PDB file of C-alpha atoms in Angstrom:
ATOM      1  CA  MET F 129      10.858   9.030  -8.558  1.00 39.00           C
ATOM      2  CA  CYS F 130       7.833   6.782  -8.455  1.00 51.00           C
ATOM      3  CA  LEU F 131       7.718   6.283  -4.706  1.00 44.00           C
ATOM      4  CA  ARG F 132       7.274   9.081  -2.184  1.00 41.00           C
ATOM      5  CA  MET F 133      10.120   9.592   0.225  1.00 40.00           C
ATOM      6  CA  ILE F 134       9.683  10.320   3.904  1.00 39.00           C
ATOM      7  CA  GLU F 135       8.902  13.795   5.148  1.00 42.00           C
ATOM      8  CA  SER F 136       9.185  15.288   8.621  1.00 44.00           C
ATOM      9  CA  GLU F 137       7.247  13.698  11.425  1.00 52.00           C
ATOM     10  CA  ILE F 138       4.757  15.336  13.791  1.00 60.00           C
ATOM     11  CA  GLU F 139       4.534  13.702  17.206  1.00 75.00           C
ATOM     12  CA  ILE F 140       1.054  12.423  17.956  1.00 86.00           C
ATOM     13  CA  SER F 141      -0.045  11.203  21.383  1.00 92.00           C
ATOM     14  CA  GLU F 142      -3.082   9.484  22.854  1.00 94.00           C
ATOM     15  CA  ASP F 143      -3.981  12.719  24.628  1.00 94.00           C
ATOM     16  CA  LEU F 144      -3.930  14.612  21.336  1.00 94.00           C
ATOM     17  CA  VAL F 145      -6.191  12.071  19.635  1.00 96.00           C
ATOM     18  CA  ARG F 146      -8.653  12.103  22.532  1.00 97.00           C
ATOM     19  CA  ASN F 147      -8.719  15.893  22.649  1.00 96.00           C
ATOM     20  CA  LEU F 148      -9.379  16.057  18.905  1.00 97.00           C
ATOM     21  CA  LEU F 149     -12.306  13.695  19.381  1.00 98.00           C
ATOM     22  CA  ARG F 150     -13.630  15.762  22.289  1.00 98.00           C
ATOM     23  CA  ASP F 151     -13.474  18.866  20.142  1.00 97.00           C
ATOM     24  CA  GLN F 152     -15.110  17.478  17.001  1.00 98.00           C
ATOM     25  CA  HIS F 153     -16.780  14.129  17.797  1.00 98.00           C
ATOM     26  CA  PRO F 154     -17.455  14.119  21.547  1.00 98.00           C
ATOM     27  CA  ASP F 155     -19.723  11.074  21.346  1.00 98.00           C
ATOM     28  CA  LEU F 156     -16.638   8.996  20.444  1.00 98.00           C
ATOM     29  CA  ALA F 157     -14.191  10.565  22.900  1.00 97.00           C
ATOM     30  CA  ALA F 158     -14.822   8.132  25.763  1.00 96.00           C
ATOM     31  CA  LEU F 159     -13.946   5.030  23.721  1.00 98.00           C
ATOM     32  CA  PRO F 160     -10.651   3.271  24.510  1.00 97.00           C
ATOM     33  CA  ILE F 161      -7.744   4.550  22.391  1.00 97.00           C
ATOM     34  CA  ARG F 162      -4.551   2.633  21.677  1.00 95.00           C
ATOM     35  CA  GLU F 163      -1.746   3.226  19.232  1.00 92.00           C
ATOM     36  CA  VAL F 164      -1.236   0.920  16.258  1.00 90.00           C
ATOM     37  CA  ALA F 165       2.400   0.248  15.423  1.00 79.00           C
ATOM     38  CA  GLY F 166       3.653   1.078  11.939  1.00 68.00           C
ATOM     39  CA  GLY F 167       2.793   3.637   9.304  1.00 65.00           C
ATOM     40  CA  TRP F 168       4.597   6.861   8.622  1.00 62.00           C
ATOM     41  CA  GLY F 169       2.567   9.054   6.285  1.00 72.00           C
ATOM     42  CA  ASN F 170      -0.432   8.460   8.532  1.00 83.00           C
ATOM     43  CA  GLN F 171      -0.639   7.007  12.014  1.00 88.00           C
ATOM     44  CA  MET F 172      -3.470   4.741  13.157  1.00 92.00           C
ATOM     45  CA  TRP F 173      -5.070   4.650  16.589  1.00 96.00           C
ATOM     46  CA  ARG F 174      -7.617   1.999  17.543  1.00 97.00           C
ATOM     47  CA  LEU F 175     -10.849   3.569  18.770  1.00 98.00           C
ATOM     48  CA  GLY F 176     -12.899   1.026  20.654  1.00 97.00           C
ATOM     49  CA  ASP F 177     -13.277  -2.359  18.970  1.00 96.00           C
ATOM     50  CA  GLU F 178     -14.653  -1.356  15.585  1.00 97.00           C
ATOM     51  CA  LEU F 179     -13.121   2.010  14.670  1.00 98.00           C
ATOM     52  CA  ALA F 180      -9.748   3.663  14.139  1.00 97.00           C
ATOM     53  CA  VAL F 181      -8.475   7.216  13.821  1.00 97.00           C
ATOM     54  CA  ARG F 182      -6.285   7.742  10.752  1.00 94.00           C
ATOM     55  CA  ILE F 183      -4.293  10.890  11.387  1.00 93.00           C
ATOM     56  CA  GLN F 184      -1.747  12.611   9.189  1.00 85.00           C
ATOM     57  CA  ARG F 185       1.713  12.358  10.637  1.00 75.00           C
ATOM     58  CA  MET F 186       4.422  12.888   7.992  1.00 70.00           C
ATOM     59  CA  ASP F 187       2.075  13.543   5.089  1.00 64.00           C
ATOM     60  CA  THR F 188       1.548  17.235   4.492  1.00 68.00           C
ATOM     61  CA  ASN F 189      -0.906  16.919   1.616  1.00 78.00           C
ATOM     62  CA  PRO F 190      -4.542  16.239   2.611  1.00 86.00           C
ATOM     63  CA  ASP F 191      -5.407  14.858  -0.834  1.00 86.00           C
ATOM     64  CA  LEU F 192      -4.621  11.237   0.078  1.00 88.00           C
ATOM     65  CA  GLN F 193      -7.100  11.095   2.951  1.00 92.00           C
ATOM     66  CA  LEU F 194      -9.602  13.119   0.974  1.00 93.00           C
ATOM     67  CA  LYS F 195      -9.469  10.479  -1.766  1.00 93.00           C
ATOM     68  CA  GLU F 196     -10.156   7.793   0.791  1.00 95.00           C
ATOM     69  CA  ARG F 197     -13.135   9.710   2.164  1.00 96.00           C
ATOM     70  CA  ARG F 198     -14.535  10.195  -1.327  1.00 96.00           C
ATOM     71  CA  TRP F 199     -14.059   6.747  -2.832  1.00 97.00           C
ATOM     72  CA  LEU F 200     -13.717   4.040  -0.181  1.00 97.00           C
ATOM     73  CA  PRO F 201     -17.468   3.754   0.523  1.00 96.00           C
ATOM     74  CA  THR F 202     -18.001   2.998  -3.174  1.00 94.00           C
ATOM     75  CA  LEU F 203     -15.141   0.524  -3.453  1.00 97.00           C
ATOM     76  CA  ALA F 204     -16.013  -1.311  -0.227  1.00 96.00           C
ATOM     77  CA  SER F 205     -19.328  -2.431  -1.660  1.00 93.00           C
ATOM     78  CA  ARG F 206     -17.738  -4.378  -4.509  1.00 94.00           C
ATOM     79  CA  VAL F 207     -14.632  -6.136  -3.150  1.00 97.00           C
ATOM     80  CA  PRO F 208     -14.493  -9.505  -1.319  1.00 97.00           C
ATOM     81  CA  LEU F 209     -11.957  -8.459   1.340  1.00 98.00           C
ATOM     82  CA  SER F 210     -12.476  -6.032   4.206  1.00 97.00           C
ATOM     83  CA  ILE F 211     -11.282  -2.483   3.563  1.00 98.00           C
ATOM     84  CA  PRO F 212     -11.578   0.582   5.825  1.00 97.00           C
ATOM     85  CA  VAL F 213     -14.613   2.817   5.367  1.00 97.00           C
ATOM     86  CA  PRO F 214     -14.618   6.448   6.581  1.00 97.00           C
ATOM     87  CA  VAL F 215     -17.374   7.243   9.083  1.00 97.00           C
ATOM     88  CA  ARG F 216     -16.384  10.672  10.498  1.00 97.00           C
ATOM     89  CA  ASP F 217     -14.259  13.567   9.210  1.00 97.00           C
ATOM     90  CA  GLY F 218     -11.725  15.435  11.311  1.00 97.00           C
ATOM     91  CA  ALA F 219     -10.831  18.988  10.271  1.00 96.00           C
ATOM     92  CA  PRO F 220      -7.592  20.941  10.846  1.00 93.00           C
ATOM     93  CA  SER F 221      -7.701  23.068  13.981  1.00 93.00           C
ATOM     94  CA  GLU F 222      -5.510  25.104  16.309  1.00 92.00           C
ATOM     95  CA  ARG F 223      -4.885  21.892  18.224  1.00 92.00           C
ATOM     96  CA  PHE F 224      -3.695  19.998  15.136  1.00 93.00           C
ATOM     97  CA  PRO F 225      -3.145  21.594  11.701  1.00 91.00           C
ATOM     98  CA  LYS F 226      -3.876  18.549   9.510  1.00 92.00           C
ATOM     99  CA  ILE F 227      -6.913  16.456   8.658  1.00 93.00           C
ATOM    100  CA  TRP F 228      -7.811  13.145  10.268  1.00 96.00           C
ATOM    101  CA  THR F 229     -10.512  10.566   9.680  1.00 97.00           C
ATOM    102  CA  VAL F 230     -12.411   8.054  11.789  1.00 98.00           C
ATOM    103  CA  MET F 231     -12.661   4.802   9.838  1.00 97.00           C
ATOM    104  CA  THR F 232     -13.846   1.261  10.368  1.00 98.00           C
ATOM    105  CA  TRP F 233     -11.139  -1.042  11.706  1.00 97.00           C
ATOM    106  CA  VAL F 234      -9.960  -3.931   9.493  1.00 97.00           C
ATOM    107  CA  GLU F 235      -9.295  -6.892  11.752  1.00 96.00           C
ATOM    108  CA  GLY F 236      -6.143  -8.950  11.234  1.00 95.00           C
ATOM    109  CA  THR F 237      -2.355  -8.846  11.487  1.00 95.00           C
ATOM    110  CA  PRO F 238      -0.361  -6.782   8.971  1.00 94.00           C
ATOM    111  CA  LEU F 239       1.492  -9.175   6.692  1.00 96.00           C
ATOM    112  CA  ASP F 240       4.837  -7.581   7.559  1.00 93.00           C
ATOM    113  CA  HIS F 241       4.223  -8.935  11.083  1.00 93.00           C
ATOM    114  CA  GLY F 242       2.422 -12.120  10.026  1.00 95.00           C
ATOM    115  CA  SER F 243       2.565 -14.827   7.390  1.00 96.00           C
ATOM    116  CA  ILE F 244       0.521 -16.601   4.750  1.00 98.00           C
ATOM    117  CA  THR F 245       0.312 -20.357   5.276  1.00 97.00           C
ATOM    118  CA  ARG F 246      -2.682 -21.049   3.020  1.00 98.00           C
ATOM    119  CA  SER F 247      -0.971 -20.041  -0.196  1.00 97.00           C
ATOM    120  CA  ASP F 248      -3.601 -21.289  -2.652  1.00 98.00           C
ATOM    121  CA  HIS F 249      -6.424 -19.564  -0.798  1.00 98.00           C
ATOM    122  CA  ALA F 250      -4.438 -16.333  -0.543  1.00 98.00           C
ATOM    123  CA  ALA F 251      -3.674 -16.405  -4.276  1.00 98.00           C
ATOM    124  CA  ASP F 252      -7.322 -16.990  -5.114  1.00 98.00           C
ATOM    125  CA  ILE F 253      -8.690 -14.307  -2.793  1.00 98.00           C
ATOM    126  CA  LEU F 254      -6.098 -11.758  -3.959  1.00 98.00           C
ATOM    127  CA  ALA F 255      -7.115 -12.511  -7.550  1.00 98.00           C
ATOM    128  CA  ALA F 256     -10.794 -12.183  -6.667  1.00 98.00           C
ATOM    129  CA  PHE F 257     -10.153  -8.902  -4.859  1.00 98.00           C
ATOM    130  CA  LEU F 258      -8.241  -7.394  -7.765  1.00 98.00           C
ATOM    131  CA  LYS F 259     -10.719  -8.634 -10.387  1.00 98.00           C
ATOM    132  CA  ALA F 260     -13.476  -6.923  -8.428  1.00 98.00           C
ATOM    133  CA  LEU F 261     -11.407  -3.761  -7.961  1.00 98.00           C
ATOM    134  CA  HIS F 262     -10.081  -3.537 -11.533  1.00 98.00           C
ATOM    135  CA  VAL F 263     -13.272  -2.329 -13.177  1.00 97.00           C
ATOM    136  CA  GLU F 264     -13.598   0.781 -15.273  1.00 97.00           C
ATOM    137  CA  ALA F 265     -13.491   3.869 -13.072  1.00 97.00           C
ATOM    138  CA  PRO F 266     -15.696   6.919 -13.574  1.00 96.00           C
ATOM    139  CA  ALA F 267     -14.307   9.928 -15.394  1.00 96.00           C
ATOM    140  CA  GLU F 268     -13.924  11.870 -12.150  1.00 96.00           C
ATOM    141  CA  ALA F 269     -11.764   9.144 -10.540  1.00 96.00           C
ATOM    142  CA  PRO F 270      -8.289  10.407  -9.588  1.00 94.00           C
ATOM    143  CA  ASP F 271      -5.379  10.018 -11.967  1.00 91.00           C
ATOM    144  CA  ALA F 272      -2.109   8.494 -10.854  1.00 85.00           C
ATOM    145  CA  SER F 273       0.413  10.739  -9.138  1.00 77.00           C
ATOM    146  CA  ASP F 274       3.885   9.388  -8.349  1.00 74.00           C
ATOM    147  CA  ARG F 275       2.669   5.871  -9.026  1.00 80.00           C
ATOM    148  CA  GLY F 276       0.780   4.611 -12.032  1.00 86.00           C
ATOM    149  CA  GLY F 277       2.971   5.368 -15.017  1.00 90.00           C
ATOM    150  CA  HIS F 278       4.566   2.903 -17.400  1.00 95.00           C
ATOM    151  CA  PRO F 279       7.672   1.326 -15.831  1.00 96.00           C
ATOM    152  CA  LYS F 280       9.897   3.149 -18.316  1.00 95.00           C
ATOM    153  CA  GLU F 281       8.736   6.402 -16.691  1.00 94.00           C
ATOM    154  CA  CYS F 282      10.017   5.139 -13.346  1.00 94.00           C
ATOM    155  CA  THR F 283      13.573   4.290 -14.363  1.00 95.00           C
ATOM    156  CA  GLU F 284      15.014   7.082 -12.239  1.00 94.00           C
ATOM    157  CA  GLY F 285      13.420   5.608  -9.125  1.00 94.00           C
ATOM    158  CA  PHE F 286      14.531   2.103 -10.068  1.00 97.00           C
ATOM    159  CA  GLU F 287      18.131   3.251 -10.545  1.00 97.00           C
ATOM    160  CA  HIS F 288      18.048   5.099  -7.227  1.00 96.00           C
ATOM    161  CA  PHE F 289      16.951   2.016  -5.308  1.00 97.00           C
ATOM    162  CA  LEU F 290      19.327  -0.269  -7.187  1.00 97.00           C
ATOM    163  CA  ARG F 291      22.274   1.958  -6.262  1.00 96.00           C
ATOM    164  CA  ALA F 292      21.168   2.480  -2.661  1.00 97.00           C
ATOM    165  CA  VAL F 293      20.453  -1.124  -1.691  1.00 97.00           C
ATOM    166  CA  ASP F 294      23.035  -3.682  -0.590  1.00 96.00           C
ATOM    167  CA  LEU F 295      22.068  -6.441  -3.026  1.00 97.00           C
ATOM    168  CA  GLY F 296      23.914  -9.193  -1.194  1.00 94.00           C
ATOM    169  CA  ARG F 297      23.385 -12.488  -3.007  1.00 94.00           C
ATOM    170  CA  PHE F 298      21.375 -10.910  -5.842  1.00 97.00           C
ATOM    171  CA  ALA F 299      23.039 -10.127  -9.166  1.00 97.00           C
ATOM    172  CA  GLU F 300      22.469  -6.600 -10.431  1.00 97.00           C
ATOM    173  CA  ASP F 301      22.347  -7.831 -14.035  1.00 97.00           C
ATOM    174  CA  ASP F 302      19.482 -10.221 -13.219  1.00 98.00           C
ATOM    175  CA  ILE F 303      17.449  -7.455 -11.589  1.00 98.00           C
ATOM    176  CA  ARG F 304      18.177  -5.048 -14.402  1.00 98.00           C
ATOM    177  CA  ALA F 305      17.077  -7.627 -16.992  1.00 98.00           C
ATOM    178  CA  VAL F 306      13.651  -7.894 -15.338  1.00 98.00           C
ATOM    179  CA  TRP F 307      13.330  -4.116 -15.251  1.00 98.00           C
ATOM    180  CA  ASP F 308      14.465  -3.647 -18.855  1.00 98.00           C
ATOM    181  CA  ASP F 309      11.895  -6.205 -19.992  1.00 98.00           C
ATOM    182  CA  ALA F 310       9.137  -4.354 -18.129  1.00 98.00           C
ATOM    183  CA  ALA F 311      10.263  -1.015 -19.558  1.00 98.00           C
ATOM    184  CA  ALA F 312      10.138  -2.494 -23.077  1.00 98.00           C
ATOM    185  CA  ALA F 313       6.660  -4.022 -22.654  1.00 98.00           C
ATOM    186  CA  PRO F 314       3.677  -2.431 -24.412  1.00 98.00           C
ATOM    187  CA  GLY F 315       1.689  -0.038 -22.241  1.00 96.00           C
ATOM    188  CA  TRP F 316      -1.836  -0.415 -20.889  1.00 96.00           C
ATOM    189  CA  GLU F 317      -4.387   0.159 -23.643  1.00 94.00           C
ATOM    190  CA  GLY F 318      -7.548  -0.703 -21.752  1.00 93.00           C
ATOM    191  CA  PRO F 319      -9.891   1.611 -19.856  1.00 94.00           C
ATOM    192  CA  ARG F 320      -8.827   3.415 -16.687  1.00 95.00           C
ATOM    193  CA  VAL F 321      -9.550   0.892 -13.957  1.00 97.00           C
ATOM    194  CA  TRP F 322      -9.451   1.297 -10.197  1.00 98.00           C
ATOM    195  CA  VAL F 323      -5.984   0.550  -8.796  1.00 98.00           C
ATOM    196  CA  HIS F 324      -4.970   0.419  -5.126  1.00 97.00           C
ATOM    197  CA  GLY F 325      -1.449   1.439  -6.108  1.00 95.00           C
ATOM    198  CA  ASP F 326       0.465   0.534  -2.934  1.00 94.00           C
ATOM    199  CA  LEU F 327       0.070  -3.168  -2.212  1.00 97.00           C
ATOM    200  CA  HIS F 328       2.934  -4.271   0.006  1.00 96.00           C
ATOM    201  CA  PRO F 329       3.119  -6.340   3.215  1.00 96.00           C
ATOM    202  CA  ALA F 330       2.250  -3.464   5.569  1.00 93.00           C
ATOM    203  CA  ASN F 331      -0.896  -2.609   3.602  1.00 94.00           C
ATOM    204  CA  VAL F 332      -2.629  -5.981   3.766  1.00 97.00           C
ATOM    205  CA  VAL F 333      -3.722  -7.936   6.834  1.00 97.00           C
ATOM    206  CA  VAL F 334      -3.856 -11.679   7.365  1.00 98.00           C
ATOM    207  CA  ALA F 335      -5.922 -13.966   9.570  1.00 98.00           C
ATOM    208  CA  GLU F 336      -6.045 -17.753   9.769  1.00 97.00           C
ATOM    209  CA  GLY F 337      -3.123 -18.021   7.381  1.00 97.00           C
ATOM    210  CA  THR F 338      -4.594 -16.071   4.481  1.00 98.00           C
ATOM    211  CA  LEU F 339      -5.396 -12.555   3.321  1.00 98.00           C
ATOM    212  CA  ALA F 340      -8.200 -10.950   5.308  1.00 98.00           C
ATOM    213  CA  GLY F 341      -8.154  -7.266   4.359  1.00 98.00           C
ATOM    214  CA  VAL F 342      -6.510  -4.428   2.477  1.00 98.00           C
ATOM    215  CA  VAL F 343      -5.762  -1.018   3.989  1.00 96.00           C
ATOM    216  CA  ASP F 344      -4.204   2.354   3.106  1.00 92.00           C
ATOM    217  CA  PHE F 345      -5.927   3.494  -0.076  1.00 95.00           C
ATOM    218  CA  GLY F 346      -4.283   6.910  -0.063  1.00 90.00           C
ATOM    219  CA  ASP F 347      -2.690   6.203  -3.442  1.00 91.00           C
ATOM    220  CA  VAL F 348      -5.837   4.843  -5.101  1.00 96.00           C
ATOM    221  CA  PHE F 349      -6.094   5.932  -8.735  1.00 96.00           C
ATOM    222  CA  ALA F 350      -7.542   4.974 -12.083  1.00 96.00           C
ATOM    223  CA  GLY F 351      -5.080   3.583 -14.607  1.00 95.00           C
ATOM    224  CA  ASP F 352      -2.877   0.558 -15.320  1.00 97.00           C
ATOM    225  CA  PRO F 353      -3.725  -2.540 -13.211  1.00 97.00           C
ATOM    226  CA  ALA F 354      -0.117  -3.787 -13.491  1.00 98.00           C
ATOM    227  CA  TRP F 355       0.682  -1.670 -10.441  1.00 98.00           C
ATOM    228  CA  ASP F 356      -1.512  -3.986  -8.373  1.00 98.00           C
ATOM    229  CA  LEU F 357      -0.602  -7.187 -10.211  1.00 98.00           C
ATOM    230  CA  ALA F 358       2.938  -6.754  -8.882  1.00 98.00           C
ATOM    231  CA  ALA F 359       1.488  -7.877  -5.537  1.00 98.00           C
ATOM    232  CA  ALA F 360       1.459 -11.460  -6.818  1.00 98.00           C
ATOM    233  CA  TRP F 361       5.233 -11.548  -6.258  1.00 98.00           C
ATOM    234  CA  VAL F 362       5.411  -9.104  -3.351  1.00 98.00           C
ATOM    235  CA  LEU F 363       2.716 -10.638  -1.119  1.00 98.00           C
ATOM    236  CA  LEU F 364       2.286 -14.302  -1.986  1.00 98.00           C
ATOM    237  CA  PRO F 365       4.593 -17.147  -0.929  1.00 97.00           C
ATOM    238  CA  GLU F 366       6.649 -18.980  -3.523  1.00 94.00           C
ATOM    239  CA  GLY F 367       4.361 -20.845  -5.912  1.00 92.00           C
ATOM    240  CA  GLY F 368       1.458 -18.458  -5.403  1.00 97.00           C
ATOM    241  CA  THR F 369       2.170 -16.171  -8.354  1.00 97.00           C
ATOM    242  CA  SER F 370       1.292 -18.672 -11.059  1.00 97.00           C
ATOM    243  CA  ARG F 371      -1.942 -19.643  -9.326  1.00 97.00           C
ATOM    244  CA  PHE F 372      -2.807 -15.963  -8.875  1.00 98.00           C
ATOM    245  CA  PHE F 373      -2.510 -15.187 -12.591  1.00 98.00           C
ATOM    246  CA  ASP F 374      -4.471 -18.332 -13.515  1.00 97.00           C
ATOM    247  CA  SER F 375      -7.245 -17.214 -11.180  1.00 98.00           C
ATOM    248  CA  TYR F 376      -7.109 -13.537 -12.164  1.00 98.00           C
ATOM    249  CA  ALA F 377      -7.321 -14.638 -15.817  1.00 97.00           C
ATOM    250  CA  GLN F 378      -7.384 -11.189 -17.390  1.00 95.00           C
ATOM    251  CA  ALA F 379      -3.723 -10.148 -17.553  1.00 97.00           C
ATOM    252  CA  ASP F 380      -2.058 -10.334 -20.957  1.00 97.00           C
ATOM    253  CA  GLU F 381       1.663 -10.965 -21.445  1.00 97.00           C
ATOM    254  CA  ALA F 382       2.509  -7.255 -21.492  1.00 98.00           C
ATOM    255  CA  ALA F 383       0.704  -6.643 -18.193  1.00 98.00           C
ATOM    256  CA  VAL F 384       2.587  -9.528 -16.572  1.00 98.00           C
ATOM    257  CA  ARG F 385       5.908  -8.138 -17.824  1.00 98.00           C
ATOM    258  CA  ARG F 386       5.117  -4.656 -16.496  1.00 98.00           C
ATOM    259  CA  ALA F 387       3.915  -6.095 -13.208  1.00 98.00           C
ATOM    260  CA  ARG F 388       7.048  -8.191 -12.727  1.00 98.00           C
ATOM    261  CA  GLY F 389       9.263  -5.151 -13.229  1.00 98.00           C
ATOM    262  CA  LEU F 390       7.162  -3.134 -10.803  1.00 98.00           C
ATOM    263  CA  ALA F 391       7.457  -6.007  -8.312  1.00 98.00           C
ATOM    264  CA  ALA F 392      11.241  -5.728  -8.618  1.00 98.00           C
ATOM    265  CA  LEU F 393      10.953  -1.988  -7.924  1.00 98.00           C
ATOM    266  CA  ARG F 394       8.749  -2.620  -4.896  1.00 98.00           C
ATOM    267  CA  SER F 395      11.115  -5.329  -3.607  1.00 98.00           C
ATOM    268  CA  LEU F 396      14.083  -2.962  -3.782  1.00 98.00           C
ATOM    269  CA  PHE F 397      12.059  -0.322  -1.939  1.00 97.00           C
ATOM    270  CA  LEU F 398      11.261  -2.792   0.853  1.00 97.00           C
ATOM    271  CA  MET F 399      14.923  -3.788   1.030  1.00 97.00           C
ATOM    272  CA  LEU F 400      15.987  -0.142   1.262  1.00 97.00           C
ATOM    273  CA  MET F 401      13.508   0.537   4.058  1.00 95.00           C
ATOM    274  CA  GLY F 402      14.836  -2.524   5.865  1.00 96.00           C
ATOM    275  CA  GLN F 403      18.413  -1.370   5.338  1.00 97.00           C
ATOM    276  CA  ASN F 404      17.531   2.067   6.702  1.00 95.00           C
ATOM    277  CA  GLY F 405      15.991   0.408   9.738  1.00 93.00           C
ATOM    278  CA  ASP F 406      19.085  -1.708  10.336  1.00 94.00           C
ATOM    279  CA  ARG F 407      21.141   1.495  10.260  1.00 94.00           C
ATOM    280  CA  GLY F 408      18.803   3.316  12.639  1.00 93.00           C
ATOM    281  CA  LEU F 409      17.735   5.900  10.074  1.00 91.00           C
ATOM    282  CA  PRO F 410      14.411   7.775  10.486  1.00 84.00           C
ATOM    283  CA  GLY F 411      11.470   5.913   8.981  1.00 80.00           C
ATOM    284  CA  GLY F 412      13.427   2.685   8.530  1.00 88.00           C
ATOM    285  CA  LYS F 413      11.673  -0.652   8.946  1.00 91.00           C
ATOM    286  CA  PRO F 414      14.129  -3.451   9.875  1.00 93.00           C
ATOM    287  CA  HIS F 415      11.563  -6.208   9.320  1.00 91.00           C
ATOM    288  CA  TRP F 416      10.861  -5.033   5.767  1.00 95.00           C
ATOM    289  CA  GLY F 417      14.300  -6.147   4.606  1.00 96.00           C
ATOM    290  CA  PRO F 418      13.565  -9.903   4.761  1.00 96.00           C
ATOM    291  CA  ALA F 419      10.181  -9.322   3.078  1.00 96.00           C
ATOM    292  CA  GLY F 420      11.870  -7.421   0.262  1.00 97.00           C
ATOM    293  CA  ARG F 421      14.558 -10.037  -0.246  1.00 97.00           C
ATOM    294  CA  SER F 422      12.004 -12.847  -0.332  1.00 97.00           C
ATOM    295  CA  ALA F 423       9.916 -10.915  -2.845  1.00 98.00           C
ATOM    296  CA  LEU F 424      12.920 -10.178  -5.056  1.00 98.00           C
ATOM    297  CA  ASP F 425      13.864 -13.847  -5.000  1.00 97.00           C
ATOM    298  CA  ARG F 426      10.372 -14.721  -6.278  1.00 98.00           C
ATOM    299  CA  VAL F 427      10.570 -11.987  -8.916  1.00 98.00           C
ATOM    300  CA  LEU F 428      13.827 -13.331 -10.298  1.00 97.00           C
ATOM    301  CA  LYS F 429      12.391 -16.854 -10.440  1.00 95.00           C
ATOM    302  CA  GLY F 430       9.503 -15.596 -12.592  1.00 87.00           C
ATOM    303  CA  LEU F 431       6.142 -17.314 -12.244  1.00 78.00           C
TER     304      LEU F 431
END
């Protein structure tokens, strides 16, 4: 499978977060703390006006936060949208057995709770962000894990989502045709470039009707940019995809084909999470269903 499934949750409270700060960063412990809705692998707590505590909740592997600590300061200096930057490290302790990180807060509303009304601007700024991000990564940059492979390597995950989701008005044959085309497309032959790897509506924020920031870089890797190009269908309103690719101006036909298939995969994932939420299942997100259906509709319409 190319998308991690949900693991068991650890309950985290305001008192726990404050006590962790008192133990390890007492100069920050008096700042106001408030929970941020959403997230499952990691939970976010606002810390004052400018900071946040990113604390492992369902994730059991520290590598994702460690990647963010290592690479986000470098990436933040080159991209035109706000991204979180680690400022303090939290270590496992008797009080809490996992790592946590104090990061800068990215102001805005998550897209899964907001909307884009300035479609052209959002398409242009997403293209500018990804052009700036998609530069050759150093040799020590992390490889892809469960994301990042050629679509044909992710067919098992695609089939799982296709079987699990109530497709409603969508025709399975139409979805499968998009996927089969992506799986048949030539692979990435360029250098390993930086890739966010997990661009969906909960991992970008909007303000004043357009994209304002990108968060959750736990899956950042060096590899095929098509994994991020899928965001043109997943994030942008109808009509934005074509403008995005015109502005990005460095995706060949094969990359677009791979990206469109990966957008179909991501759309099905969002629909499944929404379906799980409607059924009251752990980790489900009811409001992700409409986002996934809208994205899949754009995918099937092409550019």
